[in-house]
mmCIF file of C-alpha atoms and ligand atoms in Angstrom:
data_model
loop_
_atom_site.group_PDB
_atom_site.id
_atom_site.type_symbol
_atom_site.label_atom_id
_atom_site.label_comp_id
_atom_site.label_asym_id
_atom_site.label_seq_id
_atom_site.Cartn_x
_atom_site.Cartn_y
_atom_site.Cartn_z
ATOM 1 C CA MET A 258 -12.375 -8.771 17.783
ATOM 2 C CA ASP A 259 -10.386 -8.356 14.586
ATOM 3 C CA ASP A 260 -11.034 -4.871 13.215
ATOM 4 C CA GLY A 261 -11.176 -5.991 9.640
ATOM 5 C CA ALA A 262 -13.845 -8.579 10.361
ATOM 6 C CA HIS A 263 -15.633 -5.974 12.375
ATOM 7 C CA LEU A 264 -15.683 -3.515 9.490
ATOM 8 C CA GLU A 265 -16.893 -6.196 7.152
ATOM 9 C CA ALA A 266 -19.736 -7.158 9.432
ATOM 10 C CA LEU A 267 -21.138 -3.661 9.299
ATOM 11 C CA GLU A 268 -22.667 -1.642 6.463
ATOM 12 C CA HIS A 269 -20.243 -2.623 3.728
ATOM 13 C CA PRO A 270 -20.342 -6.286 2.824
ATOM 14 C CA ILE A 271 -16.986 -5.718 1.147
ATOM 15 C CA PRO A 272 -13.835 -7.788 1.667
ATOM 16 C CA GLU A 273 -11.281 -6.101 3.882
ATOM 17 C CA GLN A 274 -8.536 -6.296 1.243
ATOM 18 C CA THR A 275 -10.792 -4.357 -1.144
ATOM 19 C CA LEU A 276 -11.509 -1.760 1.514
ATOM 20 C CA ARG A 277 -7.777 -1.354 2.056
ATOM 21 C CA ARG A 278 -7.100 -0.932 -1.659
ATOM 22 C CA ILE A 279 -9.802 1.668 -2.312
ATOM 23 C CA PRO A 280 -7.993 4.665 -0.709
ATOM 24 C CA LEU A 281 -4.829 3.578 -2.555
ATOM 25 C CA TYR A 282 -6.690 3.613 -5.884
ATOM 26 C CA HIS A 283 -7.742 7.129 -4.943
ATOM 27 C CA GLN A 284 -4.157 8.167 -4.347
ATOM 28 C CA ILE A 285 -2.968 6.711 -7.668
ATOM 29 C CA LEU A 286 -5.854 8.371 -9.538
ATOM 30 C CA ALA A 287 -5.093 11.720 -7.908
ATOM 31 C CA GLU A 288 -1.481 11.470 -9.074
ATOM 32 C CA MET A 289 -2.545 10.523 -12.612
ATOM 33 C CA GLN A 290 -5.055 13.357 -12.680
ATOM 34 C CA ALA A 291 -2.328 15.788 -11.623
ATOM 35 C CA ARG A 292 -0.295 14.576 -14.604
ATOM 36 C CA GLY A 293 -3.234 15.445 -16.899
ATOM 37 C CA GLU A 294 -4.231 11.847 -17.670
ATOM 38 C CA ALA A 295 -7.897 11.129 -18.405
ATOM 39 C CA TYR A 296 -8.359 7.325 -18.482
ATOM 40 C CA VAL A 297 -6.832 4.345 -16.737
ATOM 41 C CA SER A 298 -7.194 0.638 -17.409
ATOM 42 C CA SER A 299 -7.850 -2.022 -14.779
ATOM 43 C CA ARG A 300 -4.603 -3.656 -15.907
ATOM 44 C CA HIS A 301 -2.639 -0.506 -15.126
ATOM 45 C CA LEU A 302 -4.158 -0.250 -11.646
ATOM 46 C CA ALA A 303 -3.630 -3.971 -11.052
ATOM 47 C CA GLN A 304 0.106 -3.774 -11.591
ATOM 48 C CA PHE A 305 0.542 -1.444 -8.602
ATOM 49 C CA PHE A 306 -0.767 -4.159 -6.300
ATOM 50 C CA ARG A 307 0.498 -7.186 -8.208
ATOM 51 C CA ILE A 308 -3.055 -8.473 -8.461
ATOM 52 C CA ASP A 309 -5.134 -9.704 -11.340
ATOM 53 C CA ASP A 310 -6.998 -7.026 -13.326
ATOM 54 C CA THR A 311 -10.234 -8.967 -12.782
ATOM 55 C CA GLN A 312 -9.774 -8.226 -9.069
ATOM 56 C CA VAL A 313 -9.525 -4.497 -9.837
ATOM 57 C CA ARG A 314 -12.726 -4.719 -11.875
ATOM 58 C CA LYS A 315 -14.418 -6.480 -8.949
ATOM 59 C CA ASP A 316 -13.230 -3.786 -6.529
ATOM 60 C CA VAL A 317 -14.495 -1.018 -8.805
ATOM 61 C CA SER A 318 -17.856 -2.673 -9.334
ATOM 62 C CA LEU A 319 -18.258 -2.903 -5.547
ATOM 63 C CA ILE A 320 -17.863 0.872 -5.456
ATOM 64 C CA GLY A 321 -20.667 0.979 -8.001
ATOM 65 C CA TYR A 322 -18.676 2.500 -10.855
ATOM 66 C CA LYS A 323 -18.471 1.289 -14.452
ATOM 67 C CA GLY A 324 -15.728 1.811 -17.000
ATOM 68 C CA LYS A 325 -16.111 2.345 -20.725
ATOM 69 C CA PRO A 326 -15.299 -0.587 -22.996
ATOM 70 C CA LYS A 327 -11.841 -0.070 -24.563
ATOM 71 C CA ALA A 328 -11.258 3.376 -22.946
ATOM 72 C CA GLY A 329 -11.110 2.018 -19.378
ATOM 73 C CA TYR A 330 -12.105 4.099 -16.365
ATOM 74 C CA SER A 331 -12.453 7.849 -16.460
ATOM 75 C CA ILE A 332 -9.916 8.983 -13.849
ATOM 76 C CA LEU A 333 -12.110 11.857 -12.776
ATOM 77 C CA GLY A 334 -15.256 9.696 -12.653
ATOM 78 C CA LEU A 335 -13.669 6.858 -10.697
ATOM 79 C CA LYS A 336 -11.960 9.248 -8.293
ATOM 80 C CA LYS A 337 -15.289 10.954 -7.587
ATOM 81 C CA ALA A 338 -17.025 7.599 -7.134
ATOM 82 C CA ILE A 339 -14.367 6.601 -4.578
ATOM 83 C CA GLU A 340 -14.754 9.909 -2.777
ATOM 84 C CA GLU A 341 -18.492 9.342 -2.654
ATOM 85 C CA PHE A 342 -18.008 5.752 -1.475
ATOM 86 C CA LEU A 343 -15.520 6.696 1.250
ATOM 87 C CA GLY A 344 -17.581 9.697 2.283
ATOM 88 C CA ILE A 345 -14.645 12.034 1.644
ATOM 89 C CA ASN A 346 -17.128 14.492 0.165
ATOM 90 C CA TYR A 347 -19.040 14.589 3.393
ATOM 91 C CA GLU A 348 -17.695 16.141 6.506
ATOM 92 C CA ASN A 349 -17.417 13.930 9.577
ATOM 93 C CA THR A 350 -17.138 15.616 12.920
ATOM 94 C CA ALA A 351 -14.475 14.170 15.194
ATOM 95 C CA ILE A 352 -13.104 14.590 18.686
ATOM 96 C CA LEU A 353 -9.669 13.556 19.904
ATOM 97 C CA ILE A 354 -9.103 12.126 23.355
ATOM 98 C CA GLY A 355 -5.603 12.105 24.806
ATOM 99 C CA ALA A 356 -3.428 15.157 24.191
ATOM 100 C CA GLY A 357 -0.055 13.488 24.732
ATOM 101 C CA ARG A 358 2.634 13.572 22.061
ATOM 102 C CA LEU A 359 0.795 11.343 19.601
ATOM 103 C CA GLY A 360 -2.565 13.045 20.118
ATOM 104 C CA SER A 361 -0.967 16.491 19.762
ATOM 105 C CA ALA A 362 0.768 15.508 16.533
ATOM 106 C CA LEU A 363 -2.393 13.929 15.094
ATOM 107 C CA SER A 364 -4.501 16.967 15.919
ATOM 108 C CA GLN A 365 -2.184 19.064 13.749
ATOM 109 C CA TYR A 366 -2.205 16.642 10.823
ATOM 110 C CA PRO A 367 -3.649 18.429 7.753
ATOM 111 C CA GLY A 368 -4.612 15.086 6.158
ATOM 112 C CA LEU A 369 -7.582 14.790 8.553
ATOM 113 C CA ALA A 370 -9.388 17.647 6.815
ATOM 114 C CA GLN A 371 -8.318 16.307 3.423
ATOM 115 C CA TYR A 372 -10.255 13.122 4.173
ATOM 116 C CA GLY A 373 -13.332 14.965 5.389
ATOM 117 C CA LEU A 374 -12.620 14.822 9.130
ATOM 118 C CA ARG A 375 -13.400 18.003 11.024
ATOM 119 C CA LEU A 376 -11.837 17.984 14.466
ATOM 120 C CA VAL A 377 -13.991 19.985 16.880
ATOM 121 C CA ALA A 378 -12.439 19.354 20.277
ATOM 122 C CA ILE A 379 -9.528 17.764 22.137
ATOM 123 C CA PHE A 380 -9.893 16.213 25.580
ATOM 124 C CA ASP A 381 -7.529 15.038 28.275
ATOM 125 C CA ASN A 382 -7.971 13.985 31.876
ATOM 126 C CA ASP A 383 -4.640 15.441 33.031
ATOM 127 C CA PRO A 384 -5.277 18.774 34.824
ATOM 128 C CA ALA A 385 -1.758 19.846 33.783
ATOM 129 C CA ARG A 386 -2.903 19.746 30.150
ATOM 130 C CA THR A 387 -6.501 20.910 30.304
ATOM 131 C CA GLY A 388 -6.917 24.610 29.637
ATOM 132 C CA SER A 389 -3.716 24.816 27.617
ATOM 133 C CA VAL A 390 -3.798 25.650 23.916
ATOM 134 C CA LEU A 391 -2.981 23.131 21.208
ATOM 135 C CA GLY A 392 -3.093 24.666 17.724
ATOM 136 C CA ALA A 393 -6.593 26.068 17.311
ATOM 137 C CA PHE A 394 -7.955 24.201 20.335
ATOM 138 C CA THR A 395 -8.070 24.603 24.066
ATOM 139 C CA ILE A 396 -7.698 21.177 25.658
ATOM 140 C CA LEU A 397 -10.922 20.353 27.475
ATOM 141 C CA PRO A 398 -11.409 18.192 30.575
ATOM 142 C CA MET A 399 -13.208 14.864 30.156
ATOM 143 C CA GLU A 400 -16.169 16.291 32.077
ATOM 144 C CA SER A 401 -17.010 18.368 28.962
ATOM 145 C CA LEU A 402 -17.168 15.285 26.735
ATOM 146 C CA GLN A 403 -20.927 14.712 26.869
ATOM 147 C CA ARG A 404 -21.796 18.363 26.212
ATOM 148 C CA VAL A 405 -19.485 18.592 23.171
ATOM 149 C CA VAL A 406 -20.565 15.257 21.674
ATOM 150 C CA ARG A 407 -24.236 16.212 21.945
ATOM 151 C CA SER A 408 -23.742 19.787 20.679
ATOM 152 C CA PHE A 409 -21.611 18.961 17.667
ATOM 153 C CA ASP A 410 -23.173 15.693 16.566
ATOM 154 C CA VAL A 411 -19.791 13.981 16.770
ATOM 155 C CA GLY A 412 -19.435 10.897 14.560
ATOM 156 C CA ILE A 413 -15.859 9.761 15.182
ATOM 157 C CA ALA A 414 -13.653 9.608 18.265
ATOM 158 C CA ILE A 415 -9.885 9.440 17.881
ATOM 159 C CA VAL A 416 -8.474 7.700 20.928
ATOM 160 C CA CYS A 417 -4.833 8.357 21.877
ATOM 161 C CA VAL A 418 -4.872 7.530 25.575
ATOM 162 C CA PRO A 419 -2.548 5.069 27.377
ATOM 163 C CA LYS A 420 -3.395 1.372 27.177
ATOM 164 C CA ASP A 421 -4.830 1.173 30.718
ATOM 165 C CA ALA A 422 -7.332 3.963 30.110
ATOM 166 C CA ALA A 423 -8.423 2.975 26.594
ATOM 167 C CA GLN A 424 -11.246 0.554 27.417
ATOM 168 C CA SER A 425 -12.982 2.833 29.892
ATOM 169 C CA VAL A 426 -12.656 5.783 27.465
ATOM 170 C CA ALA A 427 -14.152 3.606 24.713
ATOM 171 C CA GLY A 428 -17.054 2.669 27.022
ATOM 172 C CA ARG A 429 -17.723 6.312 27.698
ATOM 173 C CA ILE A 430 -17.611 7.243 24.016
ATOM 174 C CA VAL A 431 -19.972 4.427 23.079
ATOM 175 C CA SER A 432 -22.427 5.376 25.845
ATOM 176 C CA LEU A 433 -22.653 8.831 24.212
ATOM 177 C CA GLY A 434 -23.750 7.288 20.927
ATOM 178 C CA ILE A 435 -20.496 7.551 18.912
ATOM 179 C CA LYS A 436 -20.360 4.707 16.400
ATOM 180 C CA ALA A 437 -16.827 5.003 15.013
ATOM 181 C CA ILE A 438 -13.562 4.871 16.964
ATOM 182 C CA TRP A 439 -10.109 5.383 15.509
ATOM 183 C CA ASN A 440 -7.975 3.727 18.137
ATOM 184 C CA PHE A 441 -4.281 4.610 18.535
ATOM 185 C CA SER A 442 -3.971 3.010 21.968
ATOM 186 C CA PRO A 443 -1.969 -0.223 21.970
ATOM 187 C CA THR A 444 -4.890 -2.412 22.949
ATOM 188 C CA GLN A 445 -7.905 -4.124 21.394
ATOM 189 C CA LEU A 446 -11.172 -2.473 22.386
ATOM 190 C CA ALA A 447 -14.306 -4.447 23.202
ATOM 191 C CA VAL A 448 -17.307 -2.575 21.839
ATOM 192 C CA PRO A 449 -20.881 -3.433 20.776
ATOM 193 C CA SER A 450 -21.229 -4.920 17.307
ATOM 194 C CA ASP A 451 -22.716 -1.754 15.783
ATOM 195 C CA VAL A 452 -19.599 0.280 16.611
ATOM 196 C CA ILE A 453 -16.735 0.387 14.114
ATOM 197 C CA VAL A 454 -13.226 0.323 15.551
ATOM 198 C CA ARG A 455 -10.154 0.912 13.459
ATOM 199 C CA SER A 456 -6.987 0.232 15.444
ATOM 200 C CA GLU A 457 -3.553 1.460 14.431
ATOM 201 C CA ASN A 458 -0.854 -0.731 15.878
ATOM 202 C CA ILE A 459 1.980 1.760 16.094
ATOM 203 C CA ALA A 460 4.259 -0.603 18.025
ATOM 204 C CA LEU A 461 3.975 -3.191 15.261
ATOM 205 C CA GLY A 462 4.523 -0.552 12.591
ATOM 206 C CA LEU A 463 7.640 0.674 14.379
ATOM 207 C CA ALA A 464 8.983 -2.866 14.721
ATOM 208 C CA ILE A 465 8.604 -3.395 10.967
ATOM 209 C CA LEU A 466 10.163 -0.025 10.190
ATOM 210 C CA SER A 467 13.071 -0.621 12.490
ATOM 211 C CA HIS A 468 13.729 -4.019 10.921
ATOM 212 C CA TYR A 469 13.517 -2.426 7.466
ATOM 213 C CA LEU A 470 15.855 0.418 8.411
ATOM 214 C CA LYS A 471 18.393 -2.001 9.876
ATOM 215 C CA ARG A 472 18.446 -3.963 6.614
ATOM 216 C CA ARG A 473 18.709 -0.859 4.484
ATOM 217 C CA LYS A 474 21.090 1.256 6.535
ATOM 218 C CA LYS A 475 24.220 -0.026 4.846
ATOM 219 C CA ASP A 476 22.791 0.279 1.327
ATOM 220 C CA ASP A 477 21.426 3.730 2.033
ATOM 221 C CA SER A 478 24.699 5.216 3.224
ATOM 222 C CA ALA A 479 26.453 3.827 0.142
ATOM 223 C CA ALA A 480 23.661 5.164 -2.064
ATOM 224 C CA ALA A 481 23.782 8.583 -0.397
ATOM 225 C CA ALA A 482 27.439 8.786 -1.385
ATOM 226 C CA THR A 483 26.840 7.707 -4.983
ATOM 227 C CA ALA A 484 23.765 9.934 -5.317
ATOM 228 C CA ARG A 485 26.139 12.844 -5.342
ATOM 229 C CA GLN A 486 27.690 11.460 -8.517
ATOM 230 C CA ASN A 487 26.054 11.998 -11.877
ATOM 231 C CA PRO A 488 23.058 9.818 -12.753
ATOM 232 C CA PRO A 489 23.589 7.218 -15.499
ATOM 233 C CA GLN A 490 22.728 8.376 -19.027
ATOM 234 C CA LYS A 491 19.597 6.191 -19.170
ATOM 235 C CA LEU A 492 18.204 7.839 -16.057
ATOM 236 C CA ILE A 493 19.077 11.321 -17.338
ATOM 237 C CA GLU A 494 17.040 10.525 -20.464
ATOM 238 C CA ILE A 495 14.077 9.362 -18.360
ATOM 239 C CA LEU A 496 14.157 12.454 -16.145
ATOM 240 C CA ALA A 497 14.348 14.708 -19.206
ATOM 241 C CA HIS A 498 10.747 13.723 -20.028
ATOM 242 C CA PHE A 499 9.376 15.109 -16.779
ATOM 243 C CA GLN A 500 8.780 18.370 -15.004
ATOM 244 C CA PRO A 501 10.538 18.327 -11.628
ATOM 245 C CA LYS A 502 7.222 18.029 -9.785
ATOM 246 C CA ARG A 503 6.178 15.649 -7.028
ATOM 247 C CA GLU A 504 3.242 14.406 -9.161
ATOM 248 C CA SER A 505 5.737 12.924 -11.632
ATOM 249 C CA LEU A 506 7.212 10.572 -9.037
ATOM 250 C CA VAL A 507 5.191 7.419 -9.700
ATOM 251 C CA GLN A 508 5.632 7.684 -13.464
ATOM 252 C CA ILE A 509 9.393 8.261 -13.057
ATOM 253 C CA LEU A 510 9.616 5.195 -10.832
ATOM 254 C CA GLU A 511 7.688 3.161 -13.409
ATOM 255 C CA ASP A 512 9.981 4.266 -16.242
ATOM 256 C CA THR A 513 13.082 3.674 -14.125
ATOM 257 C CA GLN A 514 12.006 0.154 -13.293
ATOM 258 C CA LYS A 515 11.195 -0.511 -16.938
ATOM 259 C CA ALA A 516 14.655 0.663 -17.965
ATOM 260 C CA PHE A 517 16.767 -0.979 -15.238
ATOM 261 C CA GLY A 518 14.553 -3.842 -14.106
ATOM 262 C CA TYR A 519 14.387 -2.337 -10.609
ATOM 263 C CA VAL A 520 14.630 0.956 -8.743
ATOM 264 C CA SER A 521 18.067 1.048 -7.195
ATOM 265 C CA ARG A 522 19.136 3.039 -4.128
ATOM 266 C CA ASP A 523 21.250 5.191 -6.445
ATOM 267 C CA SER A 524 18.232 5.913 -8.664
ATOM 268 C CA ILE A 525 16.224 6.880 -5.594
ATOM 269 C CA GLY A 526 18.918 9.404 -4.664
ATOM 270 C CA HIS A 527 19.012 10.896 -8.172
ATOM 271 C CA ILE A 528 15.208 11.043 -8.424
ATOM 272 C CA SER A 529 14.972 12.787 -5.051
ATOM 273 C CA ASP A 530 17.578 15.342 -6.200
ATOM 274 C CA PHE A 531 15.670 15.908 -9.447
ATOM 275 C CA LEU A 532 12.288 16.388 -7.734
ATOM 276 C CA ASN A 533 13.826 18.264 -4.843
ATOM 277 C CA ILE A 534 12.128 16.035 -2.288
ATOM 278 C CA SER A 535 13.671 13.840 0.392
ATOM 279 C CA ARG A 536 15.067 10.374 -0.336
ATOM 280 C CA GLU A 537 12.739 9.070 2.371
ATOM 281 C CA SER A 538 9.715 10.336 0.517
ATOM 282 C CA VAL A 539 10.842 8.681 -2.756
ATOM 283 C CA LEU A 540 11.633 5.489 -0.852
ATOM 284 C CA GLU A 541 8.265 5.614 0.890
ATOM 285 C CA THR A 542 6.398 5.848 -2.430
ATOM 286 C CA ALA A 543 8.534 3.135 -4.028
ATOM 287 C CA SER A 544 7.954 0.787 -1.089
ATOM 288 C CA PHE A 545 4.256 1.633 -0.977
ATOM 289 C CA TYR A 546 3.463 0.011 -4.345
ATOM 290 C CA PRO A 547 4.266 -3.724 -4.509
ATOM 291 C CA VAL A 548 5.042 -3.334 -8.216
ATOM 292 C CA PHE A 549 8.334 -1.564 -7.544
ATOM 293 C CA ARG A 550 11.376 -3.719 -6.877
ATOM 294 C CA MET A 551 14.343 -2.267 -5.094
ATOM 295 C CA ASP A 552 16.683 -5.195 -5.567
ATOM 296 C CA PRO A 553 18.262 -6.175 -8.865
ATOM 297 C CA PRO A 554 16.323 -8.828 -10.790
ATOM 298 C CA ALA A 555 17.600 -12.373 -10.479
ATOM 299 C CA ARG A 556 19.427 -13.966 -13.407
ATOM 300 C CA TYR A 557 16.489 -16.361 -13.881
ATOM 301 C CA ARG A 558 13.146 -14.730 -13.191
ATOM 302 C CA ILE A 559 10.562 -17.474 -12.775
ATOM 303 C CA SER A 560 6.936 -16.426 -13.243
ATOM 304 C CA LEU A 561 4.262 -18.910 -12.298
ATOM 305 C CA CYS A 562 0.647 -18.342 -13.293
ATOM 306 C CA ARG A 563 -1.753 -18.249 -10.380
ATOM 307 C CA GLY A 564 -4.861 -18.253 -12.573
ATOM 308 C CA GLU A 565 -7.604 -20.797 -11.968
ATOM 309 C CA ASN A 566 -6.861 -23.030 -14.960
ATOM 310 C CA CYS A 567 -3.192 -23.293 -14.060
ATOM 311 C CA ALA A 568 -4.043 -23.960 -10.410
ATOM 312 C CA ARG A 569 -6.301 -26.842 -11.500
ATOM 313 C CA LYS A 570 -3.630 -28.272 -13.743
ATOM 314 C CA GLY A 571 -0.712 -28.387 -11.317
ATOM 315 C CA ALA A 572 0.533 -24.830 -10.619
ATOM 316 C CA VAL A 573 0.137 -25.472 -6.895
ATOM 317 C CA GLU A 574 2.427 -28.520 -7.121
ATOM 318 C CA PHE A 575 4.876 -26.407 -9.137
ATOM 319 C CA LEU A 576 4.840 -23.764 -6.424
ATOM 320 C CA GLU A 577 5.630 -26.367 -3.785
ATOM 321 C CA ALA A 578 8.398 -27.878 -5.886
ATOM 322 C CA ILE A 579 10.013 -24.455 -6.344
ATOM 323 C CA ALA A 580 9.775 -23.771 -2.602
ATOM 324 C CA LYS A 581 11.391 -27.168 -1.898
ATOM 325 C CA GLU A 582 14.147 -26.880 -4.513
ATOM 326 C CA LEU A 583 15.011 -23.195 -4.311
ATOM 327 C CA HIS A 584 13.650 -22.222 -0.869
ATOM 328 C CA ILE A 585 11.851 -19.175 -2.240
ATOM 329 C CA VAL A 586 8.222 -18.097 -2.311
ATOM 330 C CA ASP A 587 6.394 -15.400 -4.243
ATOM 331 C CA GLY A 588 8.396 -12.165 -4.390
ATOM 332 C CA GLU A 589 11.651 -13.719 -3.129
ATOM 333 C CA THR A 590 15.086 -14.172 -4.698
ATOM 334 C CA THR A 591 17.630 -16.848 -3.836
ATOM 335 C CA PRO A 592 20.538 -15.433 -1.786
ATOM 336 C CA ASP A 593 22.936 -15.972 -4.731
ATOM 337 C CA GLY A 594 20.713 -13.821 -6.958
ATOM 338 C CA LEU A 595 20.233 -16.694 -9.400
ATOM 339 C CA PHE A 596 16.464 -17.309 -9.176
ATOM 340 C CA SER A 597 13.456 -15.232 -8.243
ATOM 341 C CA LEU A 598 9.807 -16.229 -8.160
ATOM 342 C CA GLU A 599 6.761 -14.175 -8.972
ATOM 343 C CA LEU A 600 3.154 -15.358 -9.092
ATOM 344 C CA VAL A 601 1.390 -13.643 -11.963
ATOM 345 C CA PRO A 602 -2.199 -13.381 -13.190
ATOM 346 C CA CYS A 603 -3.514 -15.432 -16.126
ATOM 347 C CA ARG A 604 -1.710 -14.563 -19.336
ATOM 348 C CA GLY A 605 -4.236 -16.105 -21.641
ATOM 349 C CA LEU A 606 -2.063 -19.185 -22.231
ATOM 350 C CA CYS A 607 -4.480 -21.486 -20.442
ATOM 351 C CA SER A 608 -4.257 -24.197 -23.108
ATOM 352 C CA ASP A 609 -0.608 -24.698 -21.992
ATOM 353 C CA ALA A 610 -1.486 -24.735 -18.302
ATOM 354 C CA PRO A 611 0.269 -24.841 -15.913
ATOM 355 C CA THR A 612 2.175 -21.875 -17.316
ATOM 356 C CA VAL A 613 5.639 -21.148 -16.020
ATOM 357 C CA THR A 614 8.100 -18.781 -17.659
ATOM 358 C CA VAL A 615 11.752 -18.045 -17.090
ATOM 359 C CA ASN A 616 12.817 -14.572 -18.182
ATOM 360 C CA GLU A 617 9.518 -14.295 -20.097
ATOM 361 C CA LYS A 618 10.138 -17.512 -22.072
ATOM 362 C CA VAL A 619 7.451 -20.175 -21.568
ATOM 363 C CA LEU A 620 8.935 -23.442 -20.283
ATOM 364 C CA ASP A 621 7.643 -26.574 -21.927
ATOM 365 C CA VAL A 622 7.126 -28.513 -18.701
ATOM 366 C CA LYS A 623 3.997 -30.294 -17.553
ATOM 367 C CA THR A 624 5.204 -32.295 -14.561
ATOM 368 C CA VAL A 625 6.996 -31.433 -11.343
ATOM 369 C CA ASP A 626 9.900 -33.720 -12.317
ATOM 370 C CA ALA A 627 10.334 -31.913 -15.627
ATOM 371 C CA LEU A 628 10.246 -28.564 -13.869
ATOM 372 C CA VAL A 629 12.843 -29.617 -11.315
ATOM 373 C CA ARG A 630 15.092 -30.909 -14.135
ATOM 374 C CA GLU A 631 14.809 -27.549 -15.933
ATOM 375 C CA LEU A 632 15.663 -25.602 -12.760
ATOM 376 C CA SER A 633 18.596 -27.830 -12.034
ATOM 377 C CA ALA A 634 19.876 -27.410 -15.617
ATOM 378 C CA LEU A 635 19.638 -23.632 -15.265
ATOM 379 C CA ALA A 636 21.481 -23.705 -11.944
ATOM 380 C CA HIS A 637 24.258 -25.818 -13.463
ATOM 381 C CA SER A 638 24.553 -23.697 -16.575
ATOM 382 C CA GLN A 639 25.404 -20.861 -14.157
ATOM 383 C CA ASN A 640 27.663 -22.996 -11.970
ATOM 384 C CA PRO A 641 29.193 -25.651 -14.257
ATOM 385 C CA SER A 642 31.445 -27.053 -11.528
HETATM 386 S S1 FES B 782 -4.861 -19.580 -15.916
HETATM 387 FE FE1 FES B 782 -2.771 -19.717 -16.253
HETATM 388 S S2 FES B 782 -2.479 -19.008 -18.240
HETATM 389 FE FE2 FES B 782 -4.599 -18.831 -17.900
#
């Protein structure tokens, strides 16, 4: 069964995408709070995910929190409401099964406690491991599982066993009354419908990372060399407004993108030098938020409204025409760097629907043919031959 659907079918009748965004809102709010900010608007939060601000308001109302008209959301209030919603304020007792490399590393991860997870025991069925010490724990044999689960009122089991053993371990956990499994084994677990399973597909994650690293390797080595040179004046001016603290990172990235139109590899190097943190950690944050672009903007930046009125009046046909003519979809740029496409929320220009802009200028086109003519004229103005 798909884990997302599974989660949705349980206590929270909340869409999976919302559930995924909620911890990210928490992270953004924590960073803003560390910078001493007090209020945030739904529009500001929306831009991190490239979603409509009405979607943010929907997400927040599902948490059961209300903002103040004009002021927006209290950062402290919303953060607390999220903590309450996610149960971060309550301690959940967890056990970990499988003390191999992954299990060992996870058991030492300080973020577990940060999110209210109290690890009470680690188990393994390998006699070579049981009895040995891992951090604050002595690895216990599987025979002790029932006693520990009953004694400590365990709520969550973290499963890090090999694929072949995962299903039988899950069966055992479920028979002891545990209702939440965090599964790191590369297999889907079949469990009763009242048990929540969250699976982490590490193999898939690694495949994506490896593809990403392959694409970026060349750029990164060039950027590492240029990062040793001085930053451009504009970036020096941006950095001058900040304390060299990790909490400033998101705001620095925002200002950098505003100034240059994107966050270049060079900028990432300079920012990491300024904050005295690794390039990887700057890159990780920049890639984490869809709002940050790491490639230069195209010469013609097409924005197409994905609001309801525009969709009814032909935006979908426009989208298809752009895909057919330019071979790009939302978030992509043509290989020659001439055109990019971004789907944007309603801009309040519904009377002109469907709304399409190029470099922020509204195009006066109402039919697909007119749009295609405009695009072709732009392409030829760049390439007159
Ligand atoms: S729905 Fe497109 S501008 Fe309002």
